[in-house]
CSV table of C-alpha atoms in Angstrom, one decimal:
chain,number,residue,atom,x,y,z
A,35,MET,CA,-93.4,-11.8,106.4
A,36,LYS,CA,-91.3,-8.2,106.8
A,37,LYS,CA,-93.2,-5.5,108.7
A,38,LEU,CA,-93.8,-2.9,107.5
A,39,LEU,CA,-94.7,0.9,109.3
A,40,TYR,CA,-96.8,4.1,107.9
A,41,VAL,CA,-96.7,6.7,109.9
A,42,THR,CA,-99.3,8.9,109.0
A,43,ASP,CA,-100.2,12.7,109.1
A,44,GLN,CA,-103.7,12.2,109.1
A,45,GLY,CA,-106.2,11.9,111.9
A,46,GLU,CA,-108.1,8.9,112.9
A,47,TYR,CA,-111.5,10.2,112.3
A,48,VAL,CA,-110.5,11.3,108.2
A,49,ASP,CA,-111.7,9.4,104.9
A,50,HIS,CA,-108.9,7.5,104.6
A,51,GLY,CA,-108.7,6.7,100.8
A,52,PHE,CA,-105.6,5.7,99.8
A,53,ILE,CA,-104.6,4.4,103.1
A,54,LEU,CA,-107.3,1.7,103.4
A,55,PRO,CA,-107.3,0.3,100.5
A,56,LEU,CA,-103.0,0.3,99.7
A,57,PHE,CA,-101.5,0.1,103.2
A,58,GLU,CA,-104.9,-1.9,105.2
A,59,LYS,CA,-106.1,-4.4,102.3
A,60,TYR,CA,-103.6,-5.0,99.3
A,61,LEU,CA,-100.1,-4.7,100.3
A,62,LYS,CA,-100.9,-6.4,103.0
A,63,ASN,CA,-100.7,-9.6,100.3
A,64,TYR,CA,-97.6,-8.6,100.9
A,65,PHE,CA,-96.5,-7.6,104.1
A,66,GLU,CA,-97.9,-6.8,107.3
A,67,ILE,CA,-98.3,-3.6,108.1
A,68,ASP,CA,-98.8,-1.3,111.0
A,69,ILE,CA,-100.4,2.0,110.4
A,70,VAL,CA,-100.1,5.0,112.6
A,71,TYR,CA,-103.0,8.2,112.6
A,72,PHE,CA,-102.3,11.3,114.7
A,73,THR,CA,-105.1,13.1,117.3
A,74,GLU,CA,-104.8,16.5,118.1
A,75,TYR,CA,-108.3,14.9,120.4
A,76,LYS,CA,-106.5,12.9,123.1
A,77,SER,CA,-104.5,12.5,125.5
A,78,ASP,CA,-103.4,8.9,125.4
A,79,PHE,CA,-101.5,6.0,122.7
A,80,GLU,CA,-104.1,4.5,122.3
A,81,ARG,CA,-104.7,0.7,120.0
A,82,LYS,CA,-107.3,0.8,117.4
A,83,ASP,CA,-106.3,-3.1,117.5
A,84,GLU,CA,-104.1,-4.7,115.7
A,85,HIS,CA,-101.9,-2.8,113.8
A,86,ARG,CA,-103.3,0.8,113.7
A,87,PHE,CA,-102.7,2.7,116.6
A,88,VAL,CA,-103.0,6.4,117.5
A,89,VAL,CA,-100.6,9.0,118.9
A,90,PRO,CA,-101.1,12.4,120.9
A,91,SER,CA,-99.5,14.5,118.1
A,92,ARG,CA,-98.2,16.6,120.4
A,93,TYR,CA,-95.7,13.1,120.6
A,94,LYS,CA,-94.8,13.9,116.6
A,95,LYS,CA,-91.0,14.7,116.8
A,96,SER,CA,-91.3,11.8,119.4
A,97,LEU,CA,-92.5,9.1,117.9
A,98,PHE,CA,-90.3,6.4,118.7
A,99,ASN,CA,-89.9,7.1,122.0
A,100,GLU,CA,-94.2,7.0,122.1
A,101,LEU,CA,-94.4,4.2,120.5
A,102,LYS,CA,-91.3,1.5,122.5
A,103,SER,CA,-93.4,2.2,126.2
A,104,ASN,CA,-96.3,1.4,124.3
A,105,ASP,CA,-94.7,-2.1,124.2
A,106,ILE,CA,-93.6,-2.0,120.1
A,107,ASP,CA,-90.6,-2.9,119.2
A,108,ILE,CA,-89.1,-0.6,116.7
A,109,ASP,CA,-86.4,-3.4,115.5
A,110,GLN,CA,-89.0,-5.4,113.5
A,111,TYR,CA,-89.8,-3.1,110.8
A,112,SER,CA,-87.6,-3.5,107.4
A,113,PHE,CA,-89.9,-0.5,105.8
A,114,VAL,CA,-90.8,2.7,107.9
A,115,ILE,CA,-92.4,4.9,105.3
A,116,VAL,CA,-93.5,8.8,106.8
A,117,ARG,CA,-95.9,10.9,105.3
A,118,ASN,CA,-95.5,14.3,104.2
A,119,ASP,CA,-94.7,15.5,107.4
A,120,MET,CA,-90.5,16.7,107.8
A,121,ALA,CA,-90.9,17.1,111.5
A,122,ILE,CA,-91.9,13.5,111.8
A,123,LEU,CA,-89.4,12.4,109.1
A,124,LYS,CA,-86.4,14.1,110.9
A,125,HIS,CA,-87.6,12.4,113.8
A,126,VAL,CA,-87.2,9.1,112.5
A,127,LEU,CA,-84.3,9.6,109.6
A,128,GLU,CA,-82.5,10.5,113.4
A,129,GLN,CA,-83.8,7.3,114.6
A,130,LYS,CA,-82.2,4.8,112.2
A,131,VAL,CA,-78.9,5.6,113.7
A,132,TYR,CA,-80.1,2.6,116.4
A,133,HIS,CA,-82.6,0.1,114.2
A,134,ASN,CA,-82.2,-1.3,111.1
A,135,TYR,CA,-85.4,-0.4,108.5
A,136,LYS,CA,-84.9,1.5,105.9
A,137,LEU,CA,-87.2,4.8,105.7
A,138,GLY,CA,-89.1,6.0,102.8
A,139,PHE,CA,-90.9,9.3,102.5
A,140,ARG,CA,-93.6,9.5,101.0
A,141,LEU,CA,-95.2,13.2,99.2
A,142,SER,CA,-98.9,13.3,98.1
A,143,PHE,CA,-98.8,17.1,97.0
A,144,PRO,CA,-96.8,19.6,97.6
A,145,LYS,CA,-99.4,22.5,98.6
A,146,ARG,CA,-96.6,24.8,100.0
A,147,ARG,CA,-94.6,25.0,97.1
A,148,ALA,CA,-96.8,24.7,94.7
A,149,LYS,CA,-99.3,28.9,96.0
A,150,LEU,CA,-95.2,29.7,96.0
A,151,LYS,CA,-94.7,28.8,92.7
A,152,LEU,CA,-98.6,29.8,91.6
A,153,ASP,CA,-97.6,33.6,93.9
A,154,ILE,CA,-94.8,33.6,91.6
A,155,ALA,CA,-96.1,33.6,88.0
A,156,ARG,CA,-99.1,36.2,90.0
A,157,ASN,CA,-96.4,38.3,90.8
A,158,LYS,CA,-98.0,38.5,94.6
A,159,ALA,CA,-94.6,36.3,95.6
A,160,THR,CA,-91.5,38.6,97.7
A,161,PHE,CA,-88.7,38.3,97.4
A,162,LEU,CA,-88.7,37.9,101.2
A,163,ASP,CA,-91.3,34.7,99.9
A,164,LYS,CA,-88.8,32.8,97.3
A,165,LEU,CA,-85.5,33.4,100.1
A,166,ALA,CA,-87.4,32.1,103.3
A,167,ALA,CA,-88.9,29.4,100.2
A,168,LYS,CA,-85.6,28.2,98.3
A,169,PHE,CA,-83.6,28.2,101.9
A,170,LYS,CA,-86.9,25.7,103.7
A,171,ASN,CA,-87.5,23.6,99.9
A,172,SER,CA,-82.9,23.3,100.1
A,173,SER,CA,-83.4,21.9,103.1
A,174,GLU,CA,-86.5,19.3,102.7
A,175,VAL,CA,-84.7,18.3,99.7
A,176,LYS,CA,-81.3,17.5,102.0
A,177,VAL,CA,-83.3,16.1,104.3
A,178,ILE,CA,-85.7,13.3,102.1
A,179,ASN,CA,-82.6,12.8,100.1
A,180,GLN,CA,-80.0,11.2,103.4
A,181,CYS,CA,-83.0,8.7,103.7
A,182,ASP,CA,-84.0,4.8,101.5
A,183,PHE,CA,-86.6,5.8,98.8
A,184,PHE,CA,-88.7,9.0,97.6
A,185,ILE,CA,-92.5,7.7,96.5
A,186,PRO,CA,-93.0,11.0,95.5
A,187,THR,CA,-97.5,10.4,93.6
A,188,SER,CA,-96.5,11.3,89.9
A,189,LEU,CA,-93.0,11.5,87.8
A,190,GLY,CA,-94.1,14.9,87.1
A,191,MET,CA,-94.5,15.7,90.4
A,192,HIS,CA,-90.7,14.9,90.8
A,193,GLN,CA,-89.6,16.4,88.1
A,194,GLU,CA,-91.8,20.0,89.2
A,195,PHE,CA,-91.8,20.4,92.6
A,196,PHE,CA,-88.2,17.4,93.5
A,197,PRO,CA,-86.1,17.8,90.5
A,198,ASP,CA,-83.0,17.6,93.1
A,199,ILE,CA,-83.7,14.6,94.9
A,200,ASN,CA,-81.0,11.6,93.6
A,201,ILE,CA,-82.2,8.8,96.0
A,202,THR,CA,-83.6,5.5,94.7
A,203,THR,CA,-87.6,7.2,93.7
A,204,PHE,CA,-90.6,5.0,92.5
A,205,TYR,CA,-93.7,6.8,92.4
A,206,CYS,CA,-97.1,5.5,93.9
A,207,PRO,CA,-100.5,7.3,92.1
A,208,ALA,CA,-103.8,7.2,93.4
A,209,GLY,CA,-105.9,4.9,91.9
A,210,ILE,CA,-109.1,3.0,92.3
A,211,ASP,CA,-110.6,0.2,93.9
A,212,PRO,CA,-112.1,-3.4,92.2
A,213,GLU,CA,-113.0,-4.6,94.3
A,214,LYS,CA,-115.4,-1.3,95.4
A,215,LEU,CA,-116.9,0.1,92.8
A,216,HIS,CA,-120.3,1.5,92.9
A,217,GLU,CA,-123.2,1.3,90.6
A,218,ASN,CA,-124.1,3.7,88.8
A,219,ILE,CA,-127.8,5.3,88.3
A,220,GLN,CA,-129.9,5.8,85.3
A,221,HIS,CA,-132.7,8.8,86.3
A,222,GLN,CA,-135.0,10.3,83.8
A,223,SER,CA,-135.1,12.7,83.8
A,224,ASP,CA,-133.6,14.1,80.2
A,225,GLU,CA,-131.1,17.1,82.2
A,226,THR,CA,-127.8,15.8,82.5
A,227,ARG,CA,-127.0,16.4,85.5
A,228,PHE,CA,-123.5,17.5,86.1
A,229,PHE,CA,-121.4,16.6,90.1
A,230,TYR,CA,-118.0,19.1,92.0
A,231,ALA,CA,-117.0,17.5,94.5
A,232,GLY,CA,-114.5,18.7,96.5
A,233,THR,CA,-112.6,21.8,98.0
A,234,LEU,CA,-113.0,25.1,96.8
A,235,ASP,CA,-110.9,28.3,96.9
A,236,GLN,CA,-109.3,31.1,95.9
A,237,LEU,CA,-106.6,29.1,94.5
A,238,ARG,CA,-109.0,26.5,92.2
A,239,GLN,CA,-110.7,30.0,90.9
A,240,PHE,CA,-114.0,27.6,90.5
A,241,GLU,CA,-115.4,30.6,89.6
A,242,VAL,CA,-114.0,30.4,86.2
A,243,VAL,CA,-116.3,26.9,86.2
A,244,LEU,CA,-119.7,28.7,87.4
A,245,GLU,CA,-119.4,32.1,85.1
A,246,GLY,CA,-118.6,29.3,82.6
A,247,PHE,CA,-122.5,27.2,83.4
A,248,SER,CA,-123.8,30.6,83.5
A,249,LYS,CA,-123.0,30.8,79.5
A,250,VAL,CA,-124.7,27.5,78.1
A,251,GLN,CA,-127.2,28.0,75.7
A,252,ASN,CA,-129.3,24.8,76.8
A,253,ASP,CA,-131.9,24.8,79.5
A,254,LEU,CA,-131.3,21.0,80.8
A,255,TRP,CA,-128.9,20.5,82.9
A,256,SER,CA,-128.2,21.0,86.9
A,257,LEU,CA,-125.1,21.1,88.6
A,258,THR,CA,-124.8,19.7,92.7
A,259,ILE,CA,-121.7,21.3,94.4
A,260,SER,CA,-120.6,18.9,97.5
A,261,THR,CA,-118.2,20.9,99.5
A,262,GLN,CA,-117.1,20.7,103.2
A,263,ASP,CA,-117.3,24.7,102.5
A,264,PRO,CA,-120.4,25.8,101.3
A,265,LEU,CA,-120.4,28.7,102.5
A,266,TYR,CA,-118.2,30.4,100.1
A,267,ALA,CA,-120.2,27.9,97.5
A,268,ASN,CA,-122.7,30.3,98.3
A,269,GLU,CA,-121.1,33.5,98.3
A,270,LEU,CA,-119.7,32.0,94.3
A,271,VAL,CA,-122.5,31.1,92.8
A,272,ASN,CA,-124.8,34.0,94.4
A,273,THR,CA,-121.9,36.4,92.0
A,274,PHE,CA,-124.2,34.6,88.9
A,275,PRO,CA,-128.1,35.1,89.5
A,276,SER,CA,-128.9,33.2,86.7
A,277,LEU,CA,-127.0,29.6,88.4
A,278,LYS,CA,-129.2,30.6,91.7
A,279,ASP,CA,-132.6,27.9,90.0
A,280,LYS,CA,-129.5,25.4,88.4
A,281,VAL,CA,-127.0,25.0,91.0
A,282,GLU,CA,-126.9,22.9,94.5
A,283,ILE,CA,-124.9,22.9,96.4
A,284,HIS,CA,-124.1,20.5,100.0
A,285,ASN,CA,-121.8,19.1,102.8
A,286,ALA,CA,-121.0,15.5,101.4
A,287,ALA,CA,-121.3,13.8,106.0
A,288,ASN,CA,-118.9,11.4,104.3
A,289,LYS,CA,-117.9,9.7,101.8
A,290,ASP,CA,-120.3,7.2,101.3
A,291,GLU,CA,-123.4,9.8,100.9
A,292,LEU,CA,-120.6,11.7,98.9
A,293,LEU,CA,-120.5,8.4,96.3
A,294,GLU,CA,-123.8,8.0,96.0
A,295,PHE,CA,-124.2,11.5,95.8
A,296,ILE,CA,-121.9,10.8,93.2
A,297,ALA,CA,-123.5,7.6,92.0
A,298,ASN,CA,-126.4,9.5,90.9
A,299,ALA,CA,-125.5,12.0,88.8
A,300,ASP,CA,-124.3,11.2,84.9
A,301,VAL,CA,-121.1,13.6,84.2
A,302,GLY,CA,-118.7,14.2,87.4
A,303,VAL,CA,-116.7,18.1,87.3
A,304,ALA,CA,-112.8,18.1,87.7
A,305,LEU,CA,-112.3,21.2,86.3
A,306,VAL,CA,-109.8,23.3,87.3
A,307,PRO,CA,-106.5,25.4,86.3
A,308,ASP,CA,-103.4,23.6,84.5
A,309,ILE,CA,-101.2,24.7,86.7
A,310,PRO,CA,-98.5,21.8,88.0
A,311,VAL,CA,-100.3,21.5,91.1
A,312,TYR,CA,-103.3,20.1,89.3
A,313,ASN,CA,-101.7,19.0,86.4
A,314,THR,CA,-99.3,16.5,87.7
A,315,SER,CA,-101.2,13.6,88.8
A,316,ILE,CA,-104.9,12.4,88.8
A,317,PRO,CA,-107.1,14.6,91.2
A,318,VAL,CA,-108.7,12.2,93.6
A,319,LYS,CA,-112.4,13.0,92.6
A,320,THR,CA,-111.8,11.9,89.3
A,321,LEU,CA,-110.3,8.4,90.5
A,322,ASP,CA,-113.9,8.3,92.7
A,323,TYR,CA,-115.8,9.7,89.9
A,324,TYR,CA,-114.8,6.5,87.5
A,325,SER,CA,-115.4,4.1,90.7
A,326,SER,CA,-118.8,4.6,89.3
A,327,ALA,CA,-118.3,4.9,86.8
A,328,VAL,CA,-119.0,8.6,86.1
A,329,PRO,CA,-117.4,9.8,82.7
A,330,THR,CA,-115.5,13.0,83.8
A,331,LEU,CA,-115.3,17.2,81.9
A,332,MET,CA,-111.6,18.1,82.7
A,333,THR,CA,-109.0,20.9,82.3
A,334,ASN,CA,-107.1,19.6,79.2
A,335,SER,CA,-103.9,19.0,81.0
A,336,ALA,CA,-101.0,17.0,80.2
A,337,HIS,CA,-101.4,14.5,82.5
A,338,ALA,CA,-104.8,14.1,81.9
A,339,ASN,CA,-104.8,13.0,77.9
A,340,LYS,CA,-101.6,10.1,78.6
A,341,THR,CA,-104.8,8.8,81.1
A,342,PHE,CA,-107.8,9.7,78.8
A,343,GLU,CA,-108.6,10.4,75.4
A,344,ASP,CA,-111.1,13.1,74.4
A,345,ASN,CA,-114.1,11.7,73.8
A,346,THR,CA,-114.1,8.2,74.8
A,347,ASP,CA,-113.9,8.6,78.3
A,348,ALA,CA,-112.9,11.8,80.0
A,349,TRP,CA,-113.5,15.1,78.3
A,350,PHE,CA,-111.1,17.4,77.8
A,351,CYS,CA,-111.3,21.4,77.7
A,352,LYS,CA,-109.5,24.8,78.3
A,353,PHE,CA,-109.9,25.7,82.0
A,354,ASP,CA,-112.0,29.2,79.9
A,355,THR,CA,-115.2,30.6,80.2
A,356,ASN,CA,-115.5,30.1,76.7
A,357,ASP,CA,-114.5,27.2,76.2
A,358,ILE,CA,-116.3,25.4,79.4
A,359,ALA,CA,-119.8,26.4,78.8
A,360,LYS,CA,-118.7,25.1,75.0
A,361,LYS,CA,-118.6,21.7,75.4
A,362,VAL,CA,-121.1,22.1,78.3
A,363,GLU,CA,-123.6,21.9,75.7
A,364,SER,CA,-121.9,19.0,73.2
A,365,ILE,CA,-122.2,16.8,76.2
A,366,ILE,CA,-125.8,17.7,76.8
A,367,ALA,CA,-126.8,17.2,74.3
A,368,LEU,CA,-125.1,13.2,73.9
A,369,SER,CA,-127.3,10.8,74.2
A,370,LYS,CA,-127.7,9.4,77.8
A,371,LYS,CA,-126.4,6.4,76.5
A,372,GLY,CA,-123.4,7.8,74.8
A,373,LYS,CA,-122.8,9.6,78.0
A,374,ALA,CA,-122.4,6.7,80.3
A,375,THR,CA,-120.4,4.8,77.6
A,376,VAL,CA,-117.9,7.2,78.0
A,377,GLY,CA,-117.9,6.6,81.5
A,378,GLN,CA,-118.0,3.2,81.6
A,379,ASN,CA,-115.1,3.9,79.0
A,380,GLY,CA,-112.7,5.8,81.5
A,381,GLN,CA,-113.6,3.6,84.9
A,382,ASN,CA,-112.0,0.3,82.4
A,383,LYS,CA,-109.1,2.6,81.5
A,384,LEU,CA,-108.4,3.6,85.6
A,385,LEU,CA,-108.9,-0.3,86.7
A,386,GLU,CA,-105.9,-1.4,83.6
A,387,LEU,CA,-103.4,1.9,84.7
A,388,LYS,CA,-104.7,2.9,88.1
A,389,ASN,CA,-106.2,-1.0,90.0
A,390,TYR,CA,-104.6,-0.1,93.5
A,391,LYS,CA,-104.2,-4.1,93.3
A,392,THR,CA,-101.8,-3.0,90.7
A,393,ILE,CA,-100.1,-0.5,92.4
A,394,ALA,CA,-99.8,-2.6,95.5
A,395,GLU,CA,-97.9,-5.5,93.8
A,396,ASN,CA,-95.1,-2.7,91.5
A,397,LEU,CA,-94.7,-0.9,95.0
A,398,ALA,CA,-94.4,-4.2,96.5
A,399,LYS,CA,-91.6,-5.1,93.8
A,400,GLU,CA,-89.8,-2.0,94.9
A,401,LEU,CA,-89.4,-2.4,98.2
A,402,GLU,CA,-88.2,-5.5,98.1
A,403,SER,CA,-86.2,-3.9,95.6
A,404,LEU,CA,-84.4,-2.3,97.9
């Protein structure tokens, strides 16, 4: 069985919702896989087990030297994939001439490029910002085009943010694990329980969502928010006095606690601005919602409506306060059974289209074809 080295840009204690099911589970049916994580908190290399290595962050630009000094033979790998980090990619690319692996770059989220596009749209980007970005982007493209393959999350992400990459490309979306579905817990209360999971920042404009909820006329609802920045969430909620008794804010300690919150909800909220960083792939929060068959209210974007159908397996609305309020009211009016049916339909759709077992099979076929 061929061996693959996956070099992440993540720490050992992060909830690896993509890495664990794909690389530590299903892709192991096709390759023997070793995974590198990085840490800011340890000074020495550590083997978590036979196939997982933790490397101090200071060795990112000399990773292979550190691996070799700990008796890891780089020549054993047929494939090396680097996730997101350009500094690591440059190092692994330089080392490629001494070995015989195929090198790939995995892009999960082009945050810097996306922010610049938004700043330009809002007239907040200076000439120097644009010029610096142009040179940086050009440099990155040159490096990536020296690899053997490129793995962005979606075709839309490739076209929008990296159109000049011309090497072999295949797409690897986030998905749901068919062996890790969670029971949807139906509560007895008449209220419709909405739930939002994830980051809150200026880019996501969550105040638009809150204002939409503040305009809802029907009183039979509640909104729970789980975010790593509860102080910022409280600041936003406090700007809408009518939401004081309708919104709860939490910070889930881990993925299991988050999934428990989700399982107790009736409707997931995945409303984000209709901009490229969000509308070129399905948000991870949406996949988490549907792992518990929780139906989702999402922004009507080109990528979302290629996967879901409004009022059948999801709900769509514009990222607009009035449209959000109108759609929330229509969802509240549905029966419990009606909401649950939408959630089950959505889960079935994702098991068909974005199933980690199938994603692993497709990725293995692509790698073997190189």
